[in-house]
Amino acid sequence: MPLKQYGVLAAHVVDRLREGHSDTPHYQVHLVDDADTHYRAAVNVQSQQAPSELLYLADDDFHHPLTDILPVAGSGWTGLRSRPGTAGLDFIRGNLFDPAKMRWLPPDLPGPDNDLADLLDHYIQRAINDPAICLYAFGQRWGREEGKPDKIFGFEPGNGVHDIHMNQGNSGRFRGDDGVWQDGGLLLHLPGESRWIGIFLAFQSQAWHTDDTTGHAIETGPRRTDEGRGVRIVAALADPLGPRQESETVTLINTSRTPVSLTDWQLADQEKRKLPLPDVSLQPGGTLTVPGAGDFHLGDRGGAITLLGPDGLKVHGVSYTARQAEPKGETVTF
């Protein structure tokens, strides 16, 4: 079944501990909210299923419409409903980042800047040194454990958040944790720079095509091939000068070396309303600008656009914020 207590913790970092070489090492973070409630965020740095190294992506200039609907900095724990339109994370449906950009790192090695704990240290130490920075930790809550001190930092009662990683597409005994709109992750808000940092983790054993209801891995059929993987969304006109919705556009490019037939391909907006693509062949290096039609609508207050292949599975996806779409009549580039 999906995570029982999914949500986000908004608090300030006061300490951290690298567990190093243990059976199930974590990067432990001690946080305190504005009500002086203490929490621990337990971040996995190694998988119990092979391959053991985690995939990661760190975005030092993260832009996404969800940052406009997050709880107030320092407000502590907020439970989230696992569905679109909330602040819940979904690595596949939310278009938070391009999964192809994820890389793997070992959990903890001798020497500087060569493992996942070093990467997390780079950001967490900065948050410790600057109390204005708020860390948003998405995952599953445990506690409060009244009368029981935290086993790492000693505060009482024990209280915190774990599963700070992708929580769908699992295999084996972890398949029961699958769900949609319940992925974990870390966001840091740097108010002095008006900037967000996003850190996302996934296990190499997890699948990137999952069922929209259960979050279970989809067994892809014979139509799922590498053909078309080079087609990308590169631009969108979300707030056209004219009043007509048909003036909205989405621009695609074929980055591959071979033509790609767009027969049965579709675009989906943030509400999953579909727009069929023209029945054309997109040549290598070629672009195609698709006008809006029907119920498909981008909106000028932030949104997401997803490119679906002929089998209905995601090929590429992007997102944009209200600020990016703000200059009326200007095209957002990705």
mmCIF file of C-alpha atoms in Angstrom:
data_model
loop_
_atom_site.group_PDB
_atom_site.id
_atom_site.type_symbol
_atom_site.label_atom_id
_atom_site.label_comp_id
_atom_site.label_asym_id
_atom_site.label_seq_id
_atom_site.Cartn_x
_atom_site.Cartn_y
_atom_site.Cartn_z
ATOM 1 C CA MET A 1 0.000 0.000 0.000
ATOM 2 C CA PRO A 2 1.174 3.624 -0.481
ATOM 3 C CA LEU A 3 2.974 5.543 2.252
ATOM 4 C CA LYS A 4 0.682 6.067 5.259
ATOM 5 C CA GLN A 5 1.875 9.471 6.483
ATOM 6 C CA TYR A 6 3.212 11.279 3.443
ATOM 7 C CA GLY A 7 4.028 14.945 3.700
ATOM 8 C CA VAL A 8 6.704 17.606 3.903
ATOM 9 C CA LEU A 9 8.777 18.950 6.776
ATOM 10 C CA ALA A 10 9.728 22.647 6.620
ATOM 11 C CA ALA A 11 12.413 23.422 9.205
ATOM 12 C CA HIS A 12 15.928 24.729 9.775
ATOM 13 C CA VAL A 13 19.026 22.532 9.894
ATOM 14 C CA VAL A 14 21.088 22.521 13.098
ATOM 15 C CA ASP A 15 23.254 19.400 12.773
ATOM 16 C CA ARG A 16 24.061 16.375 10.642
ATOM 17 C CA LEU A 17 25.702 12.959 10.974
ATOM 18 C CA ARG A 18 27.246 10.729 8.310
ATOM 19 C CA GLU A 19 26.696 7.108 9.300
ATOM 20 C CA GLY A 20 29.513 5.887 7.049
ATOM 21 C CA HIS A 21 30.008 2.159 6.607
ATOM 22 C CA SER A 22 26.971 0.457 8.148
ATOM 23 C CA ASP A 23 24.537 -2.143 6.825
ATOM 24 C CA THR A 24 21.989 0.486 5.795
ATOM 25 C CA PRO A 25 23.809 3.830 5.944
ATOM 26 C CA HIS A 26 21.849 7.067 6.056
ATOM 27 C CA TYR A 27 22.774 10.709 6.015
ATOM 28 C CA GLN A 28 21.088 11.977 9.180
ATOM 29 C CA VAL A 29 19.886 15.579 9.466
ATOM 30 C CA HIS A 30 18.737 17.314 12.672
ATOM 31 C CA LEU A 31 16.119 20.030 12.115
ATOM 32 C CA VAL A 32 14.114 22.412 14.309
ATOM 33 C CA ASP A 33 10.957 24.272 13.299
ATOM 34 C CA ASP A 34 9.765 27.693 14.472
ATOM 35 C CA ALA A 35 7.769 26.097 17.314
ATOM 36 C CA ASP A 36 11.041 24.555 18.624
ATOM 37 C CA THR A 37 9.962 21.032 17.669
ATOM 38 C CA HIS A 38 12.907 18.803 16.777
ATOM 39 C CA TYR A 39 12.979 16.330 13.887
ATOM 40 C CA ARG A 40 15.388 13.948 12.204
ATOM 41 C CA ALA A 41 15.474 13.441 8.444
ATOM 42 C CA ALA A 42 16.996 10.059 7.537
ATOM 43 C CA VAL A 43 18.261 10.199 3.951
ATOM 44 C CA ASN A 44 19.202 6.903 2.265
ATOM 45 C CA VAL A 45 22.648 6.886 0.668
ATOM 46 C CA GLN A 46 22.726 3.170 -0.242
ATOM 47 C CA SER A 47 20.185 0.692 -1.587
ATOM 48 C CA GLN A 48 19.404 -2.692 -0.031
ATOM 49 C CA GLN A 49 18.819 -4.012 -3.554
ATOM 50 C CA ALA A 50 21.550 -4.256 -6.175
ATOM 51 C CA PRO A 51 22.916 -2.084 -7.674
ATOM 52 C CA SER A 52 23.574 -0.514 -4.275
ATOM 53 C CA GLU A 53 24.564 2.984 -5.439
ATOM 54 C CA LEU A 54 21.755 5.558 -5.521
ATOM 55 C CA LEU A 55 20.910 7.780 -8.447
ATOM 56 C CA TYR A 56 20.944 11.491 -7.677
ATOM 57 C CA LEU A 57 20.264 14.838 -9.277
ATOM 58 C CA ALA A 58 21.108 18.178 -7.652
ATOM 59 C CA ASP A 59 19.620 21.253 -9.307
ATOM 60 C CA ASP A 60 21.240 24.456 -7.988
ATOM 61 C CA ASP A 61 18.619 26.668 -9.635
ATOM 62 C CA PHE A 62 15.375 24.724 -9.319
ATOM 63 C CA HIS A 63 12.265 26.218 -10.926
ATOM 64 C CA HIS A 64 8.877 24.548 -10.586
ATOM 65 C CA PRO A 65 5.343 25.783 -9.818
ATOM 66 C CA LEU A 66 5.162 23.660 -6.653
ATOM 67 C CA THR A 67 7.475 26.134 -4.866
ATOM 68 C CA ASP A 68 4.568 28.608 -4.927
ATOM 69 C CA ILE A 69 2.306 26.304 -2.885
ATOM 70 C CA LEU A 70 4.709 24.949 -0.261
ATOM 71 C CA PRO A 71 4.023 25.507 3.451
ATOM 72 C CA VAL A 72 5.570 28.535 5.154
ATOM 73 C CA ALA A 73 9.283 28.229 5.938
ATOM 74 C CA GLY A 74 9.880 26.813 9.434
ATOM 75 C CA SER A 75 6.267 25.662 9.843
ATOM 76 C CA GLY A 76 7.162 22.056 10.697
ATOM 77 C CA TRP A 77 5.331 19.001 9.422
ATOM 78 C CA THR A 78 2.467 19.244 6.906
ATOM 79 C CA GLY A 79 0.621 16.148 5.730
ATOM 80 C CA LEU A 80 -0.029 16.005 1.990
ATOM 81 C CA ARG A 81 -2.658 14.183 -0.030
ATOM 82 C CA SER A 82 -1.050 12.072 -2.731
ATOM 83 C CA ARG A 83 -2.707 13.563 -5.757
ATOM 84 C CA PRO A 84 -2.011 16.205 -8.433
ATOM 85 C CA GLY A 85 -2.587 19.828 -7.528
ATOM 86 C CA THR A 86 -0.972 19.494 -4.091
ATOM 87 C CA ALA A 87 2.648 20.050 -3.062
ATOM 88 C CA GLY A 88 3.302 16.312 -3.332
ATOM 89 C CA LEU A 89 6.239 15.178 -5.458
ATOM 90 C CA ASP A 90 6.020 12.780 -8.376
ATOM 91 C CA PHE A 91 9.255 12.244 -10.276
ATOM 92 C CA ILE A 92 7.397 10.922 -13.326
ATOM 93 C CA ARG A 93 4.182 12.952 -13.492
ATOM 94 C CA GLY A 94 5.375 16.215 -11.959
ATOM 95 C CA ASN A 95 8.142 16.889 -14.509
ATOM 96 C CA LEU A 96 10.498 17.968 -11.730
ATOM 97 C CA PHE A 97 13.624 17.096 -13.708
ATOM 98 C CA ASP A 98 14.919 14.991 -16.588
ATOM 99 C CA PRO A 99 15.628 11.457 -15.244
ATOM 100 C CA ALA A 100 18.274 11.011 -17.952
ATOM 101 C CA LYS A 101 20.416 13.539 -16.075
ATOM 102 C CA MET A 102 20.584 11.426 -12.910
ATOM 103 C CA ARG A 103 23.955 9.889 -12.038
ATOM 104 C CA TRP A 104 25.003 7.354 -9.409
ATOM 105 C CA LEU A 105 27.405 7.812 -6.510
ATOM 106 C CA PRO A 106 28.752 5.409 -3.847
ATOM 107 C CA PRO A 107 27.521 6.131 -0.309
ATOM 108 C CA ASP A 108 30.734 7.016 1.539
ATOM 109 C CA LEU A 109 34.379 6.815 0.406
ATOM 110 C CA PRO A 110 37.692 8.141 1.777
ATOM 111 C CA GLY A 111 38.661 11.494 0.304
ATOM 112 C CA PRO A 112 36.729 14.648 -0.606
ATOM 113 C CA ASP A 113 33.910 15.188 -3.111
ATOM 114 C CA ASN A 114 33.592 11.601 -4.334
ATOM 115 C CA ASP A 115 30.470 10.147 -2.694
ATOM 116 C CA LEU A 116 26.803 10.862 -1.985
ATOM 117 C CA ALA A 117 27.429 11.917 1.616
ATOM 118 C CA ASP A 118 29.915 14.522 0.337
ATOM 119 C CA LEU A 119 27.314 15.841 -2.073
ATOM 120 C CA LEU A 120 24.701 16.176 0.673
ATOM 121 C CA ASP A 121 27.284 17.771 2.970
ATOM 122 C CA HIS A 122 27.877 20.510 0.405
ATOM 123 C CA TYR A 123 24.282 21.700 0.786
ATOM 124 C CA ILE A 124 23.453 20.747 4.375
ATOM 125 C CA GLN A 125 26.544 22.428 5.844
ATOM 126 C CA ARG A 126 25.523 25.638 4.107
ATOM 127 C CA ALA A 127 22.055 25.368 5.660
ATOM 128 C CA ILE A 128 23.620 24.837 9.105
ATOM 129 C CA ASN A 129 25.711 27.975 8.681
ATOM 130 C CA ASP A 130 22.790 30.106 7.463
ATOM 131 C CA PRO A 131 19.672 29.928 9.704
ATOM 132 C CA ALA A 132 17.665 31.802 7.054
ATOM 133 C CA ILE A 133 17.778 28.741 4.782
ATOM 134 C CA CYS A 134 14.764 26.448 5.107
ATOM 135 C CA LEU A 135 14.985 22.767 4.245
ATOM 136 C CA TYR A 136 11.866 21.064 2.898
ATOM 137 C CA ALA A 137 12.111 17.281 3.366
ATOM 138 C CA PHE A 138 9.446 15.217 1.573
ATOM 139 C CA GLY A 139 8.742 11.647 2.681
ATOM 140 C CA GLN A 140 6.978 9.544 5.316
ATOM 141 C CA ARG A 141 6.760 10.683 8.916
ATOM 142 C CA TRP A 142 7.428 8.639 12.002
ATOM 143 C CA GLY A 143 6.667 9.630 15.623
ATOM 144 C CA ARG A 144 6.054 11.343 17.833
ATOM 145 C CA GLU A 145 7.656 8.686 20.041
ATOM 146 C CA GLU A 146 6.738 9.999 23.498
ATOM 147 C CA GLY A 147 9.243 9.119 26.231
ATOM 148 C CA LYS A 148 11.761 7.859 23.673
ATOM 149 C CA PRO A 149 14.764 9.977 22.710
ATOM 150 C CA ASP A 150 15.940 10.128 19.135
ATOM 151 C CA LYS A 151 18.567 7.415 18.593
ATOM 152 C CA ILE A 152 20.895 9.692 16.623
ATOM 153 C CA PHE A 153 20.666 13.204 18.073
ATOM 154 C CA GLY A 154 19.125 12.458 21.487
ATOM 155 C CA PHE A 155 16.254 14.972 21.451
ATOM 156 C CA GLU A 156 12.936 13.847 22.910
ATOM 157 C CA PRO A 157 10.456 12.730 21.744
ATOM 158 C CA GLY A 158 11.795 10.905 18.709
ATOM 159 C CA ASN A 159 10.239 12.391 15.604
ATOM 160 C CA GLY A 160 11.149 12.628 11.941
ATOM 161 C CA VAL A 161 10.801 11.786 8.269
ATOM 162 C CA HIS A 162 12.270 9.035 6.083
ATOM 163 C CA ASP A 163 11.667 7.541 2.597
ATOM 164 C CA ILE A 164 13.264 10.693 1.165
ATOM 165 C CA HIS A 165 13.585 9.169 -2.290
ATOM 166 C CA MET A 166 11.463 7.966 -5.213
ATOM 167 C CA ASN A 167 8.578 5.856 -3.853
ATOM 168 C CA GLN A 168 7.182 4.099 -6.927
ATOM 169 C CA GLY A 169 8.299 1.547 -9.479
ATOM 170 C CA ASN A 170 9.753 -0.678 -6.738
ATOM 171 C CA SER A 171 10.444 -4.379 -7.036
ATOM 172 C CA GLY A 172 10.535 -7.278 -4.583
ATOM 173 C CA ARG A 173 9.569 -6.623 -0.979
ATOM 174 C CA PHE A 174 9.521 -2.856 -1.475
ATOM 175 C CA ARG A 175 6.719 -3.003 -4.056
ATOM 176 C CA GLY A 176 4.217 -2.454 -1.244
ATOM 177 C CA ASP A 177 5.494 1.106 -0.799
ATOM 178 C CA ASP A 178 4.485 2.088 -4.341
ATOM 179 C CA GLY A 179 2.200 5.028 -4.936
ATOM 180 C CA VAL A 180 1.833 8.136 -7.074
ATOM 181 C CA TRP A 181 2.414 11.729 -5.961
ATOM 182 C CA GLN A 182 4.302 10.548 -2.868
ATOM 183 C CA ASP A 183 7.965 10.698 -3.845
ATOM 184 C CA GLY A 184 10.558 11.995 -1.418
ATOM 185 C CA GLY A 185 13.119 14.712 -1.970
ATOM 186 C CA LEU A 186 14.897 17.733 -0.515
ATOM 187 C CA LEU A 187 14.319 21.369 -1.430
ATOM 188 C CA LEU A 188 16.335 24.205 0.063
ATOM 189 C CA HIS A 189 15.075 27.775 -0.071
ATOM 190 C CA LEU A 190 17.736 30.491 -0.048
ATOM 191 C CA PRO A 191 15.630 33.622 0.592
ATOM 192 C CA GLY A 192 18.596 36.003 0.347
ATOM 193 C CA GLU A 193 19.154 34.879 -3.251
ATOM 194 C CA SER A 194 15.490 34.182 -4.130
ATOM 195 C CA ARG A 195 16.697 30.755 -5.191
ATOM 196 C CA TRP A 196 15.692 27.121 -4.718
ATOM 197 C CA ILE A 197 17.906 24.038 -4.744
ATOM 198 C CA GLY A 198 16.405 20.610 -5.490
ATOM 199 C CA ILE A 199 17.996 17.272 -4.533
ATOM 200 C CA PHE A 200 16.327 14.102 -5.808
ATOM 201 C CA LEU A 201 17.280 10.466 -5.138
ATOM 202 C CA ALA A 202 16.178 7.164 -6.672
ATOM 203 C CA PHE A 203 17.235 3.527 -6.563
ATOM 204 C CA GLN A 204 18.690 1.984 -9.710
ATOM 205 C CA SER A 205 16.293 -0.963 -9.259
ATOM 206 C CA GLN A 206 13.204 1.274 -9.626
ATOM 207 C CA ALA A 207 11.235 1.567 -12.876
ATOM 208 C CA TRP A 208 10.537 4.876 -14.634
ATOM 209 C CA HIS A 209 7.256 3.819 -16.264
ATOM 210 C CA THR A 210 4.613 3.263 -13.576
ATOM 211 C CA ASP A 211 0.855 2.819 -13.347
ATOM 212 C CA ASP A 212 -1.053 6.087 -12.828
ATOM 213 C CA THR A 213 -3.116 4.576 -10.001
ATOM 214 C CA THR A 214 -0.880 2.112 -8.147
ATOM 215 C CA GLY A 215 2.600 3.396 -8.917
ATOM 216 C CA HIS A 216 3.650 -0.174 -9.780
ATOM 217 C CA ALA A 217 6.144 -0.716 -12.576
ATOM 218 C CA ILE A 218 4.591 -1.107 -16.025
ATOM 219 C CA GLU A 219 5.770 -4.073 -18.019
ATOM 220 C CA THR A 220 6.439 -2.341 -21.317
ATOM 221 C CA GLY A 221 5.249 -4.113 -24.441
ATOM 222 C CA PRO A 222 6.888 -4.576 -27.806
ATOM 223 C CA ARG A 223 6.042 -1.031 -28.972
ATOM 224 C CA ARG A 224 8.341 0.470 -26.345
ATOM 225 C CA THR A 225 11.662 0.846 -28.141
ATOM 226 C CA ASP A 226 14.431 3.416 -28.234
ATOM 227 C CA GLU A 227 12.802 5.017 -31.272
ATOM 228 C CA GLY A 228 11.794 8.567 -30.478
ATOM 229 C CA ARG A 229 13.837 8.965 -27.315
ATOM 230 C CA GLY A 230 15.526 12.004 -28.865
ATOM 231 C CA VAL A 231 12.282 13.981 -29.257
ATOM 232 C CA ARG A 232 12.152 16.763 -26.675
ATOM 233 C CA ILE A 233 9.963 19.709 -25.706
ATOM 234 C CA VAL A 234 12.113 22.803 -26.137
ATOM 235 C CA ALA A 235 9.709 25.754 -25.885
ATOM 236 C CA ALA A 236 6.133 26.803 -25.137
ATOM 237 C CA LEU A 237 4.045 29.926 -25.527
ATOM 238 C CA ALA A 238 1.832 29.745 -22.440
ATOM 239 C CA ASP A 239 0.455 33.311 -22.361
ATOM 240 C CA PRO A 240 -0.141 34.498 -25.940
ATOM 241 C CA LEU A 241 -1.038 38.075 -26.794
ATOM 242 C CA GLY A 242 -4.399 37.101 -28.244
ATOM 243 C CA PRO A 243 -7.356 35.881 -26.161
ATOM 244 C CA ARG A 244 -7.720 32.618 -28.028
ATOM 245 C CA GLN A 245 -6.465 29.400 -26.424
ATOM 246 C CA GLU A 246 -5.473 28.165 -29.889
ATOM 247 C CA SER A 247 -2.657 30.739 -29.844
ATOM 248 C CA GLU A 248 -0.792 28.677 -27.254
ATOM 249 C CA THR A 249 2.004 26.606 -28.769
ATOM 250 C CA VAL A 250 4.460 23.852 -27.830
ATOM 251 C CA THR A 251 7.667 23.351 -29.830
ATOM 252 C CA LEU A 252 9.404 19.981 -30.242
ATOM 253 C CA ILE A 253 12.812 19.047 -31.613
ATOM 254 C CA ASN A 254 14.193 15.725 -32.844
ATOM 255 C CA THR A 255 17.747 15.480 -31.480
ATOM 256 C CA SER A 256 18.321 11.967 -32.829
ATOM 257 C CA ARG A 257 20.023 10.902 -36.078
ATOM 258 C CA THR A 258 16.925 9.307 -37.607
ATOM 259 C CA PRO A 259 13.420 10.519 -38.530
ATOM 260 C CA VAL A 260 10.691 9.871 -35.959
ATOM 261 C CA SER A 261 7.072 9.235 -36.915
ATOM 262 C CA LEU A 262 4.734 11.148 -34.582
ATOM 263 C CA THR A 263 1.722 8.988 -35.435
ATOM 264 C CA ASP A 264 -0.317 8.360 -32.251
ATOM 265 C CA TRP A 265 1.916 10.677 -30.179
ATOM 266 C CA GLN A 266 0.274 13.164 -27.791
ATOM 267 C CA LEU A 267 0.970 16.120 -25.542
ATOM 268 C CA ALA A 268 -0.600 16.301 -22.070
ATOM 269 C CA ASP A 269 -1.067 19.445 -19.974
ATOM 270 C CA GLN A 270 -0.898 19.665 -16.180
ATOM 271 C CA GLU A 271 -4.454 18.359 -15.844
ATOM 272 C CA LYS A 272 -3.592 15.429 -18.167
ATOM 273 C CA ARG A 273 -5.777 16.753 -20.980
ATOM 274 C CA LYS A 274 -4.441 15.341 -24.234
ATOM 275 C CA LEU A 275 -3.545 16.948 -27.556
ATOM 276 C CA PRO A 276 -2.832 14.577 -30.488
ATOM 277 C CA LEU A 277 0.243 15.463 -32.541
ATOM 278 C CA PRO A 278 0.117 15.800 -36.328
ATOM 279 C CA ASP A 279 0.681 12.595 -38.285
ATOM 280 C CA VAL A 280 4.086 13.661 -39.602
ATOM 281 C CA SER A 281 7.676 12.461 -39.614
ATOM 282 C CA LEU A 282 10.031 14.704 -37.655
ATOM 283 C CA GLN A 283 13.399 14.788 -39.378
ATOM 284 C CA PRO A 284 16.773 14.769 -37.562
ATOM 285 C CA GLY A 285 17.366 18.237 -36.160
ATOM 286 C CA GLY A 286 13.864 19.237 -37.230
ATOM 287 C CA THR A 287 11.424 21.198 -35.091
ATOM 288 C CA LEU A 288 7.643 21.197 -34.940
ATOM 289 C CA THR A 289 5.484 23.902 -33.360
ATOM 290 C CA VAL A 290 2.118 22.498 -32.291
ATOM 291 C CA PRO A 291 -0.812 24.906 -31.682
ATOM 292 C CA GLY A 292 -3.185 24.335 -28.801
ATOM 293 C CA ALA A 293 -6.614 22.873 -29.502
ATOM 294 C CA GLY A 294 -9.609 21.389 -27.746
ATOM 295 C CA ASP A 295 -9.369 21.069 -23.965
ATOM 296 C CA PHE A 296 -5.559 21.202 -23.949
ATOM 297 C CA HIS A 297 -4.510 24.314 -22.009
ATOM 298 C CA LEU A 298 -1.156 25.526 -20.695
ATOM 299 C CA GLY A 299 -2.169 28.383 -18.456
ATOM 300 C CA ASP A 300 -0.062 31.379 -17.460
ATOM 301 C CA ARG A 301 0.340 30.626 -13.736
ATOM 302 C CA GLY A 302 2.794 27.781 -14.056
ATOM 303 C CA GLY A 303 2.240 24.283 -15.334
ATOM 304 C CA ALA A 304 3.628 21.080 -16.777
ATOM 305 C CA ILE A 305 3.773 19.660 -20.309
ATOM 306 C CA THR A 306 4.343 15.972 -20.991
ATOM 307 C CA LEU A 307 5.205 14.269 -24.271
ATOM 308 C CA LEU A 308 3.663 10.804 -24.652
ATOM 309 C CA GLY A 309 4.832 8.205 -27.173
ATOM 310 C CA PRO A 310 2.539 5.960 -29.260
ATOM 311 C CA ASP A 311 2.207 3.537 -26.328
ATOM 312 C CA GLY A 312 0.979 6.317 -24.030
ATOM 313 C CA LEU A 313 4.160 6.309 -21.942
ATOM 314 C CA LYS A 314 6.147 9.418 -21.078
ATOM 315 C CA VAL A 315 9.002 10.298 -23.416
ATOM 316 C CA HIS A 316 9.830 13.752 -22.052
ATOM 317 C CA GLY A 317 8.360 16.391 -19.772
ATOM 318 C CA VAL A 318 8.956 19.984 -18.694
ATOM 319 C CA SER A 319 7.492 22.458 -16.222
ATOM 320 C CA TYR A 320 7.406 26.233 -15.937
ATOM 321 C CA THR A 321 6.581 28.722 -13.183
ATOM 322 C CA ALA A 322 4.227 31.696 -13.212
ATOM 323 C CA ARG A 323 7.257 33.993 -13.286
ATOM 324 C CA GLN A 324 8.662 32.263 -16.366
ATOM 325 C CA ALA A 325 5.325 32.641 -18.178
ATOM 326 C CA GLU A 326 4.774 36.194 -16.950
ATOM 327 C CA PRO A 327 5.999 38.235 -19.959
ATOM 328 C CA LYS A 328 2.835 38.094 -22.054
ATOM 329 C CA GLY A 329 3.451 36.942 -25.602
ATOM 330 C CA GLU A 330 6.972 35.661 -24.887
ATOM 331 C CA THR A 331 7.987 32.027 -25.386
ATOM 332 C CA VAL A 332 9.396 29.996 -22.478
ATOM 333 C CA THR A 333 12.432 27.939 -23.465
ATOM 334 C CA PHE A 334 13.492 24.755 -21.694
#
